[in-house]
mmCIF file of C-alpha atoms and ligand atoms in Angstrom:
data_model
loop_
_atom_site.group_PDB
_atom_site.id
_atom_site.type_symbol
_atom_site.label_atom_id
_atom_site.label_comp_id
_atom_site.label_asym_id
_atom_site.label_seq_id
_atom_site.Cartn_x
_atom_site.Cartn_y
_atom_site.Cartn_z
ATOM 1 C CA UNK A 1 180.413 31.432 182.847
ATOM 2 C CA UNK A 2 183.281 33.157 184.622
ATOM 3 C CA UNK A 3 186.230 31.679 182.797
ATOM 4 C CA UNK A 4 185.871 33.351 179.436
ATOM 5 C CA UNK A 5 187.545 36.731 179.889
ATOM 6 C CA UNK A 6 191.200 35.855 180.066
ATOM 7 C CA UNK A 7 191.026 33.985 176.776
ATOM 8 C CA UNK A 8 191.136 37.303 174.942
ATOM 9 C CA UNK A 9 194.945 37.107 174.816
ATOM 10 C CA UNK A 10 196.329 33.861 173.471
ATOM 11 C CA UNK A 11 197.238 31.753 176.451
ATOM 12 C CA UNK A 12 200.384 30.325 174.962
ATOM 13 C CA UNK A 13 201.674 33.749 173.984
ATOM 14 C CA UNK A 14 201.336 34.955 177.565
ATOM 15 C CA UNK A 15 203.074 31.901 178.979
ATOM 16 C CA UNK A 16 205.991 32.338 176.645
ATOM 17 C CA UNK A 17 206.180 35.999 177.602
ATOM 18 C CA UNK A 18 206.135 35.121 181.313
ATOM 19 C CA UNK A 19 208.797 32.491 180.947
ATOM 20 C CA UNK A 20 210.990 34.997 179.193
ATOM 21 C CA UNK A 21 210.488 37.374 182.079
ATOM 22 C CA UNK A 22 211.553 34.581 184.386
ATOM 23 C CA UNK A 23 214.680 33.902 182.268
ATOM 24 C CA UNK A 24 213.548 30.331 182.100
ATOM 25 C CA UNK A 25 213.222 30.691 178.406
ATOM 26 C CA UNK A 26 215.860 32.305 176.228
ATOM 27 C CA UNK A 27 214.349 34.422 173.467
ATOM 28 C CA UNK A 28 214.002 32.620 170.204
ATOM 29 C CA UNK A 29 213.695 29.128 171.658
ATOM 30 C CA UNK A 30 210.399 27.579 170.699
ATOM 31 C CA UNK A 31 208.323 26.103 173.467
ATOM 32 C CA UNK A 32 207.360 22.507 173.159
ATOM 33 C CA UNK A 33 204.205 21.970 175.069
ATOM 34 C CA UNK A 34 202.882 18.634 176.244
ATOM 35 C CA UNK A 35 206.254 16.946 175.906
ATOM 36 C CA UNK A 36 206.007 13.237 176.532
ATOM 37 C CA UNK A 37 209.070 13.043 178.788
ATOM 38 C CA UNK A 38 209.496 16.087 181.064
ATOM 39 C CA UNK A 39 208.039 17.858 182.802
ATOM 40 C CA UNK A 40 205.376 15.305 183.385
ATOM 41 C CA UNK A 41 202.272 16.909 184.829
ATOM 42 C CA UNK A 42 199.314 14.956 185.978
ATOM 43 C CA UNK A 43 196.060 14.710 184.068
ATOM 44 C CA UNK A 44 193.396 17.318 184.528
ATOM 45 C CA UNK A 45 192.509 17.964 188.153
ATOM 46 C CA UNK A 46 188.862 18.053 189.160
ATOM 47 C CA UNK A 47 187.878 19.463 192.557
ATOM 48 C CA UNK A 48 184.747 20.797 194.159
ATOM 49 C CA UNK A 49 184.387 24.444 195.023
ATOM 50 C CA UNK A 50 185.861 25.023 198.491
ATOM 51 C CA UNK A 51 188.199 22.032 198.375
ATOM 52 C CA UNK A 52 191.965 22.062 197.838
ATOM 53 C CA UNK A 53 193.628 21.156 194.570
ATOM 54 C CA UNK A 54 197.112 19.735 194.361
ATOM 55 C CA UNK A 55 198.988 20.388 191.146
ATOM 56 C CA UNK A 56 201.835 17.905 190.777
ATOM 57 C CA UNK A 57 204.754 18.095 188.437
ATOM 58 C CA UNK A 58 207.282 15.325 188.141
ATOM 59 C CA UNK A 59 210.883 16.408 187.708
ATOM 60 C CA UNK A 60 214.288 14.757 187.818
ATOM 61 C CA UNK A 61 217.727 15.717 189.059
ATOM 62 C CA UNK A 62 218.763 17.227 185.728
ATOM 63 C CA UNK A 63 216.172 19.959 186.217
ATOM 64 C CA UNK A 64 217.739 23.307 187.045
ATOM 65 C CA UNK A 65 214.728 25.601 187.186
ATOM 66 C CA UNK A 66 211.075 24.996 187.927
ATOM 67 C CA UNK A 67 207.947 27.118 188.047
ATOM 68 C CA UNK A 68 204.172 26.846 188.219
ATOM 69 C CA UNK A 69 202.050 29.329 186.308
ATOM 70 C CA UNK A 70 198.370 30.169 186.365
ATOM 71 C CA UNK A 71 197.764 31.046 182.739
ATOM 72 C CA UNK A 72 200.416 33.743 182.230
ATOM 73 C CA UNK A 73 200.955 34.541 185.907
ATOM 74 C CA UNK A 74 203.857 32.983 187.746
ATOM 75 C CA UNK A 75 202.689 31.462 191.019
ATOM 76 C CA UNK A 76 205.947 29.908 192.189
ATOM 77 C CA UNK A 77 209.423 29.934 190.707
ATOM 78 C CA UNK A 78 211.479 27.382 192.589
ATOM 79 C CA UNK A 79 210.847 28.078 196.271
ATOM 80 C CA UNK A 80 209.946 31.717 195.664
ATOM 81 C CA UNK A 81 206.335 32.728 195.739
ATOM 82 C CA UNK A 82 205.485 35.249 193.038
ATOM 83 C CA UNK A 83 201.778 35.604 193.557
ATOM 84 C CA UNK A 84 200.047 37.273 196.491
ATOM 85 C CA UNK A 85 197.204 34.812 196.806
ATOM 86 C CA UNK A 86 197.507 33.222 200.294
ATOM 87 C CA UNK A 87 195.567 30.190 199.061
ATOM 88 C CA UNK A 88 198.497 29.122 196.890
ATOM 89 C CA UNK A 89 201.127 27.197 198.834
ATOM 90 C CA UNK A 90 204.197 25.213 197.891
ATOM 91 C CA UNK A 91 204.110 21.621 199.086
ATOM 92 C CA UNK A 92 207.079 19.848 200.593
ATOM 93 C CA UNK A 93 208.810 18.788 197.442
ATOM 94 C CA UNK A 94 211.314 16.134 196.604
ATOM 95 C CA UNK A 95 213.901 15.653 193.878
ATOM 96 C CA UNK A 96 211.251 14.092 191.711
ATOM 97 C CA UNK A 97 208.281 16.225 192.543
ATOM 98 C CA UNK A 98 207.473 19.916 192.368
ATOM 99 C CA UNK A 99 203.916 20.528 193.534
ATOM 100 C CA UNK A 100 201.717 23.324 194.734
ATOM 101 C CA UNK A 101 198.383 23.375 196.440
ATOM 102 C CA UNK A 102 195.513 25.772 195.815
ATOM 103 C CA UNK A 103 193.265 25.959 198.838
ATOM 104 C CA UNK A 104 189.586 26.835 198.957
ATOM 105 C CA UNK A 105 189.269 26.600 195.191
ATOM 106 C CA UNK A 106 186.656 28.771 193.539
ATOM 107 C CA UNK A 107 185.193 28.803 190.051
ATOM 108 C CA UNK A 108 187.499 31.561 188.816
ATOM 109 C CA UNK A 109 190.482 29.302 189.520
ATOM 110 C CA UNK A 110 189.341 27.004 186.741
ATOM 111 C CA UNK A 111 191.625 26.965 183.743
ATOM 112 C CA UNK A 112 195.052 25.928 182.509
ATOM 113 C CA UNK A 113 198.046 25.788 184.863
ATOM 114 C CA UNK A 114 201.514 25.281 183.525
ATOM 115 C CA UNK A 115 204.483 23.511 185.026
ATOM 116 C CA UNK A 116 207.645 24.825 183.460
ATOM 117 C CA UNK A 117 211.087 23.291 183.922
ATOM 118 C CA UNK A 118 214.474 23.822 182.485
ATOM 119 C CA UNK A 119 216.579 20.751 181.906
ATOM 120 C CA UNK A 120 220.038 20.977 180.358
ATOM 121 C CA UNK A 121 219.118 24.439 179.088
ATOM 122 C CA UNK A 122 215.980 23.105 177.422
ATOM 123 C CA UNK A 123 212.831 24.689 178.728
ATOM 124 C CA UNK A 124 209.771 22.507 178.656
ATOM 125 C CA UNK A 125 206.236 23.043 179.786
ATOM 126 C CA UNK A 126 203.250 20.921 180.442
ATOM 127 C CA UNK A 127 199.756 21.952 181.100
ATOM 128 C CA UNK A 128 197.101 20.746 183.472
ATOM 129 C CA UNK A 129 193.525 21.930 183.522
ATOM 130 C CA UNK A 130 191.976 22.656 186.867
ATOM 131 C CA UNK A 131 188.268 21.865 186.657
ATOM 132 C CA UNK A 132 186.065 23.222 189.440
ATOM 133 C CA UNK A 133 182.771 21.543 190.223
ATOM 134 C CA UNK A 134 179.919 23.200 192.060
ATOM 135 C CA UNK A 135 176.954 21.453 193.688
ATOM 136 C CA UNK A 136 173.584 22.198 192.141
ATOM 137 C CA UNK A 137 171.609 25.018 193.685
ATOM 138 C CA UNK A 138 168.105 26.214 192.889
ATOM 139 C CA UNK A 139 168.320 29.985 192.712
ATOM 140 C CA UNK A 140 164.839 30.790 191.492
ATOM 141 C CA UNK A 141 161.575 28.905 191.739
ATOM 142 C CA UNK A 142 157.931 29.817 191.254
ATOM 143 C CA UNK A 143 155.865 30.540 194.358
ATOM 144 C CA UNK A 144 152.875 28.474 195.371
ATOM 145 C CA UNK A 145 149.906 29.384 193.219
ATOM 146 C CA UNK A 146 146.159 29.171 193.371
ATOM 147 C CA UNK A 147 144.369 29.301 190.010
ATOM 148 C CA UNK A 148 141.041 28.414 188.511
ATOM 149 C CA UNK A 149 140.458 25.204 186.647
ATOM 150 C CA UNK A 150 141.060 25.659 182.933
ATOM 151 C CA UNK A 151 143.818 28.257 183.374
ATOM 152 C CA UNK A 152 147.252 27.953 181.837
ATOM 153 C CA UNK A 153 150.188 27.839 184.201
ATOM 154 C CA UNK A 154 153.936 28.076 183.828
ATOM 155 C CA UNK A 155 156.313 27.049 186.597
ATOM 156 C CA UNK A 156 159.969 28.070 186.571
ATOM 157 C CA UNK A 157 162.947 26.511 188.312
ATOM 158 C CA UNK A 158 166.374 28.020 187.675
ATOM 159 C CA UNK A 159 169.425 26.186 188.980
ATOM 160 C CA UNK A 160 173.149 26.809 188.938
ATOM 161 C CA UNK A 161 176.088 24.441 189.311
ATOM 162 C CA UNK A 162 179.093 23.051 187.457
ATOM 163 C CA UNK A 163 178.581 21.150 185.315
ATOM 164 C CA UNK A 164 175.281 22.817 184.432
ATOM 165 C CA UNK A 165 172.641 20.847 186.362
ATOM 166 C CA UNK A 166 169.813 18.940 184.730
ATOM 167 C CA UNK A 167 166.461 20.302 185.844
ATOM 168 C CA UNK A 168 163.281 18.214 185.903
ATOM 169 C CA UNK A 169 159.740 18.737 187.121
ATOM 170 C CA UNK A 170 157.361 16.109 188.385
ATOM 171 C CA UNK A 171 153.917 16.048 189.852
ATOM 172 C CA UNK A 172 153.762 14.519 193.307
ATOM 173 C CA UNK A 173 150.499 12.639 193.370
ATOM 174 C CA UNK A 174 149.449 9.070 194.016
ATOM 175 C CA UNK A 175 148.395 8.632 190.378
ATOM 176 C CA UNK A 176 150.885 10.697 188.393
ATOM 177 C CA UNK A 177 154.054 8.833 187.467
ATOM 178 C CA UNK A 178 157.307 9.923 185.933
ATOM 179 C CA UNK A 179 158.650 13.289 184.920
ATOM 180 C CA UNK A 180 156.411 15.932 183.521
ATOM 181 C CA UNK A 181 159.164 18.126 182.159
ATOM 182 C CA UNK A 182 162.871 17.673 181.548
ATOM 183 C CA UNK A 183 163.258 21.386 181.559
ATOM 184 C CA UNK A 184 163.428 24.464 183.748
ATOM 185 C CA UNK A 185 159.910 25.362 182.674
ATOM 186 C CA UNK A 186 156.739 23.414 183.219
ATOM 187 C CA UNK A 187 153.764 24.600 181.199
ATOM 188 C CA UNK A 188 150.280 23.251 181.748
ATOM 189 C CA UNK A 189 147.435 24.402 179.543
ATOM 190 C CA UNK A 190 143.860 24.105 180.702
ATOM 191 C CA UNK A 191 144.770 22.731 184.121
ATOM 192 C CA UNK A 192 142.350 20.267 185.686
ATOM 193 C CA UNK A 193 141.495 19.629 189.323
ATOM 194 C CA UNK A 194 143.365 16.314 189.092
ATOM 195 C CA UNK A 195 146.531 18.264 188.329
ATOM 196 C CA UNK A 196 146.473 20.162 191.589
ATOM 197 C CA UNK A 197 148.997 19.307 194.273
ATOM 198 C CA UNK A 198 152.727 19.549 194.775
ATOM 199 C CA UNK A 199 155.167 19.884 191.915
ATOM 200 C CA UNK A 200 158.767 19.028 192.608
ATOM 201 C CA UNK A 201 161.705 20.592 190.836
ATOM 202 C CA UNK A 202 164.937 18.612 190.992
ATOM 203 C CA UNK A 203 168.374 19.887 189.949
ATOM 204 C CA UNK A 204 171.213 17.381 189.638
ATOM 205 C CA UNK A 205 174.715 17.326 188.216
ATOM 206 C CA UNK A 206 176.487 14.312 189.790
ATOM 207 C CA UNK A 207 178.651 16.565 191.987
ATOM 208 C CA UNK A 208 176.375 16.251 194.999
ATOM 209 C CA UNK A 209 172.944 14.898 195.829
ATOM 210 C CA UNK A 210 170.190 16.475 193.727
ATOM 211 C CA UNK A 211 168.459 19.493 195.248
ATOM 212 C CA UNK A 212 164.678 19.499 195.257
ATOM 213 C CA UNK A 213 162.112 22.181 195.952
ATOM 214 C CA UNK A 214 158.342 21.984 195.846
ATOM 215 C CA UNK A 215 155.657 24.299 194.564
ATOM 216 C CA UNK A 216 152.052 23.885 195.621
ATOM 217 C CA UNK A 217 149.485 24.342 192.890
ATOM 218 C CA UNK A 218 145.914 24.802 194.053
ATOM 219 C CA UNK A 219 143.291 24.397 191.343
ATOM 220 C CA UNK A 220 139.995 26.047 192.248
ATOM 221 C CA UNK A 221 136.699 24.779 190.904
ATOM 222 C CA UNK A 222 133.018 25.337 191.633
ATOM 223 C CA UNK A 223 131.101 22.880 193.835
ATOM 224 C CA UNK A 224 129.930 19.588 192.492
ATOM 225 C CA UNK A 225 127.413 17.628 194.570
ATOM 226 C CA UNK A 226 128.559 14.030 194.561
ATOM 227 C CA UNK A 227 125.942 12.581 196.869
ATOM 228 C CA UNK A 228 122.537 13.609 198.226
ATOM 229 C CA UNK A 229 120.068 10.821 198.974
ATOM 230 C CA UNK A 230 116.424 10.916 199.886
ATOM 231 C CA UNK A 231 115.808 9.295 203.227
ATOM 232 C CA UNK A 232 112.878 7.613 204.911
ATOM 233 C CA UNK A 233 112.366 8.107 208.654
ATOM 234 C CA UNK A 234 109.427 7.224 210.885
ATOM 235 C CA UNK A 235 107.808 9.843 213.071
ATOM 236 C CA UNK A 236 109.488 10.174 216.463
ATOM 237 C CA UNK A 237 112.834 8.929 215.139
ATOM 238 C CA UNK A 238 116.053 10.745 214.608
ATOM 239 C CA UNK A 239 116.626 11.473 210.913
ATOM 240 C CA UNK A 240 119.528 12.783 208.887
ATOM 241 C CA UNK A 241 119.701 14.219 205.374
ATOM 242 C CA UNK A 242 123.207 14.284 203.981
ATOM 243 C CA UNK A 243 124.759 16.270 201.137
ATOM 244 C CA UNK A 244 128.340 15.773 199.900
ATOM 245 C CA UNK A 245 130.076 18.232 197.606
ATOM 246 C CA UNK A 246 133.622 18.643 196.379
ATOM 247 C CA UNK A 247 134.919 22.121 195.700
ATOM 248 C CA UNK A 248 138.072 24.237 196.016
ATOM 249 C CA UNK A 249 137.927 26.357 198.063
ATOM 250 C CA UNK A 250 135.639 24.184 200.214
ATOM 251 C CA UNK A 251 131.926 24.650 199.688
ATOM 252 C CA UNK A 252 129.611 26.422 202.073
ATOM 253 C CA UNK A 253 126.255 24.700 202.510
ATOM 254 C CA UNK A 254 122.753 25.960 202.945
ATOM 255 C CA UNK A 255 119.552 23.992 203.359
ATOM 256 C CA UNK A 256 116.125 24.989 202.181
ATOM 257 C CA UNK A 257 112.770 23.425 202.781
ATOM 258 C CA UNK A 258 110.753 24.393 199.755
ATOM 259 C CA UNK A 259 111.653 28.127 199.604
ATOM 260 C CA UNK A 260 112.418 28.584 203.247
ATOM 261 C CA UNK A 261 115.993 28.698 204.433
ATOM 262 C CA UNK A 262 116.725 26.467 207.407
ATOM 263 C CA UNK A 263 119.133 27.688 210.019
ATOM 264 C CA UNK A 264 120.960 25.245 212.210
ATOM 265 C CA UNK A 265 121.046 25.269 215.990
ATOM 266 C CA UNK A 266 117.297 25.062 216.457
ATOM 267 C CA UNK A 267 115.671 22.888 219.053
ATOM 268 C CA UNK A 268 114.443 20.288 216.587
ATOM 269 C CA UNK A 269 116.850 20.592 213.685
ATOM 270 C CA UNK A 270 120.572 21.003 213.509
ATOM 271 C CA UNK A 271 122.885 21.693 210.544
ATOM 272 C CA UNK A 272 126.327 20.144 210.798
ATOM 273 C CA UNK A 273 128.895 21.324 208.256
ATOM 274 C CA UNK A 274 132.269 19.898 207.370
ATOM 275 C CA UNK A 275 134.470 20.952 204.444
ATOM 276 C CA UNK A 276 132.987 18.442 202.009
ATOM 277 C CA UNK A 277 129.798 17.440 203.739
ATOM 278 C CA UNK A 278 126.699 18.898 205.327
ATOM 279 C CA UNK A 279 124.152 17.090 207.503
ATOM 280 C CA UNK A 280 120.642 18.217 208.333
ATOM 281 C CA UNK A 281 119.771 16.415 211.556
ATOM 282 C CA UNK A 282 116.218 16.041 212.871
ATOM 283 C CA UNK A 283 116.233 15.078 216.548
ATOM 284 C CA UNK A 284 112.611 13.890 216.536
ATOM 285 C CA UNK A 285 110.953 13.651 213.152
ATOM 286 C CA UNK A 286 107.346 14.806 212.959
ATOM 287 C CA UNK A 287 104.801 14.772 210.171
ATOM 288 C CA UNK A 288 105.636 18.433 209.337
ATOM 289 C CA UNK A 289 109.201 17.555 208.557
ATOM 290 C CA UNK A 290 108.385 15.389 205.564
ATOM 291 C CA UNK A 291 108.863 17.045 202.217
ATOM 292 C CA UNK A 292 111.451 18.319 199.785
ATOM 293 C CA UNK A 293 114.743 19.772 200.940
ATOM 294 C CA UNK A 294 117.339 21.514 198.815
ATOM 295 C CA UNK A 295 121.000 21.483 199.646
ATOM 296 C CA UNK A 296 122.906 24.405 198.095
ATOM 297 C CA UNK A 297 126.683 24.217 197.909
ATOM 298 C CA UNK A 298 128.583 27.359 196.958
ATOM 299 C CA UNK A 299 132.045 28.850 196.815
ATOM 300 C CA UNK A 300 133.428 31.944 195.107
ATOM 301 C CA UNK A 301 133.405 30.176 191.729
ATOM 302 C CA UNK A 302 129.757 29.197 191.715
ATOM 303 C CA UNK A 303 126.985 27.222 193.310
ATOM 304 C CA UNK A 304 124.919 24.165 192.694
ATOM 305 C CA UNK A 305 122.026 22.464 194.430
ATOM 306 C CA UNK A 306 120.358 19.121 194.835
ATOM 307 C CA UNK A 307 116.845 18.347 196.022
ATOM 308 C CA UNK A 308 116.079 15.356 198.198
ATOM 309 C CA UNK A 309 113.073 14.165 200.107
ATOM 310 C CA UNK A 310 112.523 13.245 203.703
ATOM 311 C CA UNK A 311 109.692 10.775 203.566
ATOM 312 C CA UNK A 312 107.775 8.755 206.127
ATOM 313 C CA UNK A 313 108.398 5.170 206.956
ATOM 314 C CA UNK A 314 105.930 2.997 208.760
ATOM 315 C CA UNK A 315 108.591 0.729 210.215
ATOM 316 C CA UNK A 316 111.185 2.112 212.576
ATOM 317 C CA UNK A 317 114.698 2.039 211.211
ATOM 318 C CA UNK A 318 116.894 -0.638 212.565
ATOM 319 C CA UNK A 319 118.715 0.147 215.775
ATOM 320 C CA UNK A 320 116.778 3.341 216.492
ATOM 321 C CA UNK A 321 114.072 2.030 218.803
ATOM 322 C CA UNK A 322 110.352 2.075 217.983
ATOM 323 C CA UNK A 323 108.501 3.471 220.982
ATOM 324 C CA UNK A 324 106.920 6.471 219.287
ATOM 325 C CA UNK A 325 105.207 4.782 216.393
ATOM 326 C CA UNK A 326 101.724 6.022 215.550
HETATM 327 C C1 NAG B 1 191.719 18.606 180.142
HETATM 328 O O1 NAG B 1 190.782 19.673 180.103
HETATM 329 C C2 NAG B 1 190.778 20.352 178.870
HETATM 330 C C3 NAG B 1 189.851 21.544 179.002
HETATM 331 O O2 NAG B 1 188.657 21.209 179.618
HETATM 332 C C4 NAG B 1 190.340 19.398 177.769
HETATM 333 O O3 NAG B 1 190.351 20.055 176.518
HETATM 334 C C5 NAG B 1 191.277 18.198 177.749
HETATM 335 O O4 NAG B 1 190.798 17.254 176.834
HETATM 336 C C6 NAG B 1 191.377 17.562 179.114
HETATM 337 N N1 NAG B 1 192.385 16.538 179.090
HETATM 338 C C7 NAG B 1 192.234 15.356 179.693
HETATM 339 C C8 NAG B 1 193.363 14.419 179.618
HETATM 340 O O5 NAG B 1 191.182 15.068 180.256
HETATM 341 C C1 NAG B 2 194.190 32.103 188.325
HETATM 342 O O1 NAG B 2 193.928 33.128 187.392
HETATM 343 C C2 NAG B 2 192.612 33.639 187.405
HETATM 344 C C3 NAG B 2 192.468 34.635 186.272
HETATM 345 O O2 NAG B 2 193.403 35.646 186.391
HETATM 346 C C4 NAG B 2 192.333 34.254 188.753
HETATM 347 O O3 NAG B 2 191.018 34.752 188.790
HETATM 348 C C5 NAG B 2 192.513 33.213 189.813
HETATM 349 O O4 NAG B 2 192.336 33.778 191.109
HETATM 350 C C6 NAG B 2 193.889 32.573 189.717
HETATM 351 N N1 NAG B 2 193.961 31.484 190.656
HETATM 352 C C7 NAG B 2 195.044 31.171 191.331
HETATM 353 C C8 NAG B 2 194.942 30.033 192.272
HETATM 354 O O5 NAG B 2 196.056 31.779 191.176
HETATM 355 C C1 NAG B 3 145.919 28.908 177.211
HETATM 356 O O1 NAG B 3 146.814 28.665 176.173
HETATM 357 C C2 NAG B 3 146.172 28.408 174.929
HETATM 358 C C3 NAG B 3 147.246 28.005 173.933
HETATM 359 O O2 NAG B 3 148.324 28.853 174.019
HETATM 360 C C4 NAG B 3 145.416 29.652 174.493
HETATM 361 O O3 NAG B 3 144.765 29.398 173.270
HETATM 362 C C5 NAG B 3 144.407 30.000 175.554
HETATM 363 O O4 NAG B 3 143.754 31.201 175.241
HETATM 364 C C6 NAG B 3 145.074 30.137 176.921
HETATM 365 N N1 NAG B 3 144.061 30.291 177.942
HETATM 366 C C7 NAG B 3 144.095 31.245 178.864
HETATM 367 C C8 NAG B 3 143.003 31.232 179.868
HETATM 368 O O5 NAG B 3 144.987 32.077 178.903
HETATM 369 C C1 NAG B 4 109.119 13.453 219.862
HETATM 370 O O1 NAG B 4 108.060 14.370 219.694
HETATM 371 C C2 NAG B 4 106.823 13.850 220.177
HETATM 372 C C3 NAG B 4 105.725 14.862 219.820
HETATM 373 O O2 NAG B 4 106.155 16.167 220.006
HETATM 374 C C4 NAG B 4 106.935 13.613 221.689
HETATM 375 O O3 NAG B 4 105.744 13.074 222.168
HETATM 376 C C5 NAG B 4 108.100 12.637 221.934
HETATM 377 O O4 NAG B 4 108.288 12.453 223.312
HETATM 378 C C6 NAG B 4 109.340 13.129 221.312
HETATM 379 N N1 NAG B 4 110.385 12.117 221.444
HETATM 380 C C7 NAG B 4 111.609 12.375 221.847
HETATM 381 C C8 NAG B 4 112.538 11.203 221.872
HETATM 382 O O5 NAG B 4 112.010 13.499 222.147
HETATM 383 C C1 NAG B 5 109.175 17.201 195.832
HETATM 384 O O1 NAG B 5 109.923 17.101 194.643
HETATM 385 C C2 NAG B 5 109.405 16.205 193.693
HETATM 386 C C3 NAG B 5 110.382 16.083 192.562
HETATM 387 O O2 NAG B 5 111.001 17.318 192.326
HETATM 388 C C4 NAG B 5 108.034 16.672 193.256
HETATM 389 O O3 NAG B 5 107.520 15.775 192.336
HETATM 390 C C5 NAG B 5 107.125 16.771 194.475
HETATM 391 O O4 NAG B 5 105.876 17.296 194.126
HETATM 392 C C6 NAG B 5 107.760 17.646 195.526
HETATM 393 N N1 NAG B 5 106.939 17.595 196.731
HETATM 394 C C7 NAG B 5 106.629 18.682 197.461
HETATM 395 C C8 NAG B 5 105.837 18.425 198.705
HETATM 396 O O5 NAG B 5 107.019 19.801 197.155
HETATM 397 C C1 NAG B 6 118.787 25.195 192.319
HETATM 398 O O1 NAG B 6 119.296 25.227 190.993
HETATM 399 C C2 NAG B 6 118.354 25.571 190.019
HETATM 400 C C3 NAG B 6 119.016 25.430 188.681
HETATM 401 O O2 NAG B 6 120.271 26.009 188.678
HETATM 402 C C4 NAG B 6 117.853 27.003 190.300
HETATM 403 O O3 NAG B 6 116.884 27.351 189.364
HETATM 404 C C5 NAG B 6 117.293 27.067 191.692
HETATM 405 O O4 NAG B 6 116.908 28.391 192.009
HETATM 406 C C6 NAG B 6 118.267 26.575 192.714
HETATM 407 N N1 NAG B 6 117.632 26.517 194.020
HETATM 408 C C7 NAG B 6 118.153 27.103 195.083
HETATM 409 C C8 NAG B 6 117.369 26.938 196.360
HETATM 410 O O5 NAG B 6 119.196 27.713 195.048
#
């Protein structure tokens, strides 16, 4: 990415050409690169995008000419600046050091830089690679989704950075452990309700702290009645029939006595609904109230029902008082 284009012309050929332009290198003299003695450039320089890079070249007092090149382009020749880039500055140099600084480094600055010196009429060069690191960044991620149980899903998380970040997916849930995918893509076939929840994409490359983003996956399923119990209540007591159902989206409840729909908010009976629970409350149970009741739980994926009985009890229930016994 980004650093490939200039390699079309052989790098060394261009450097030699540039040095000839600079009269640092008489025609016909072969260039010895990577000479063990002089010029001695530092090892490869690694900096983060936006930081400054210092390119150091060690020289000695026999050196008559010095220059720094970016590939084939002369940046500085001695104290003279040849390039227009204001980010390139010459550092205060000594008899033993000839260094430049590149400020606010960007990815396109990555590549080979050459320190060229002439000592006793012998031109020598040494090369240093500027390596630019970039923090990971998630540039594309799936949106939150809501799907039906049994569907196939595919989540995508695209990240950039230098070096190329490692992308992983994991399911954030109290039971799920570990990574679900060591990849930009997370595919789940036949998703279950247990697989709903948040999925976290993490991109890391050791340059900076990993970046994480979350995607919420909602798995819809039809209601399932988990609890509905028949209840015994004595006449004159308060009685409650309860029906619990899990569903996504949350179930809506209806109560029937035999075939007749019961509506809440009446004087003697009240229906109390919560997302996963419905209560049919009798303020003062009478003989007429005994019988079979059906709780129907429904959402847009389906409905289910359960039948329970309100039956009479001769003894008052504990803690409810017993004044109205017959
Ligand atoms: C410097 O970087 C270049 C290009 O990435 C690589 O080929 C070379 O091995 C590196 N040298 C050192 C000393 O790390
Ligand atoms: C080095 O050369 C590359 C390719 O020509 C250029 O994009 C980049 O700006 C140069 N960097 C410096 C610091 O001169
Ligand atoms: C889910 O993927 C499997 C395997 O690729 C395929 O057989 C099935 O038809 C897919 N189901 C749906 C609902 O697309
Ligand atoms: C319950 O209903 C009976 C018969 O209608 C009535 O006599 C009694 O006072 C009622 N009890 C309460 C607590 O409302
Ligand atoms: C209530 O339901 C049970 C079981 O379904 C049935 O045996 C009984 O006859 C029903 N009672 C009434 C009053 O409908
Ligand atoms: C309860 O479910 C059964 C079986 O699915 C169905 O035949 C019946 O009509 C349902 N009752 C109500 C009140 O929805």
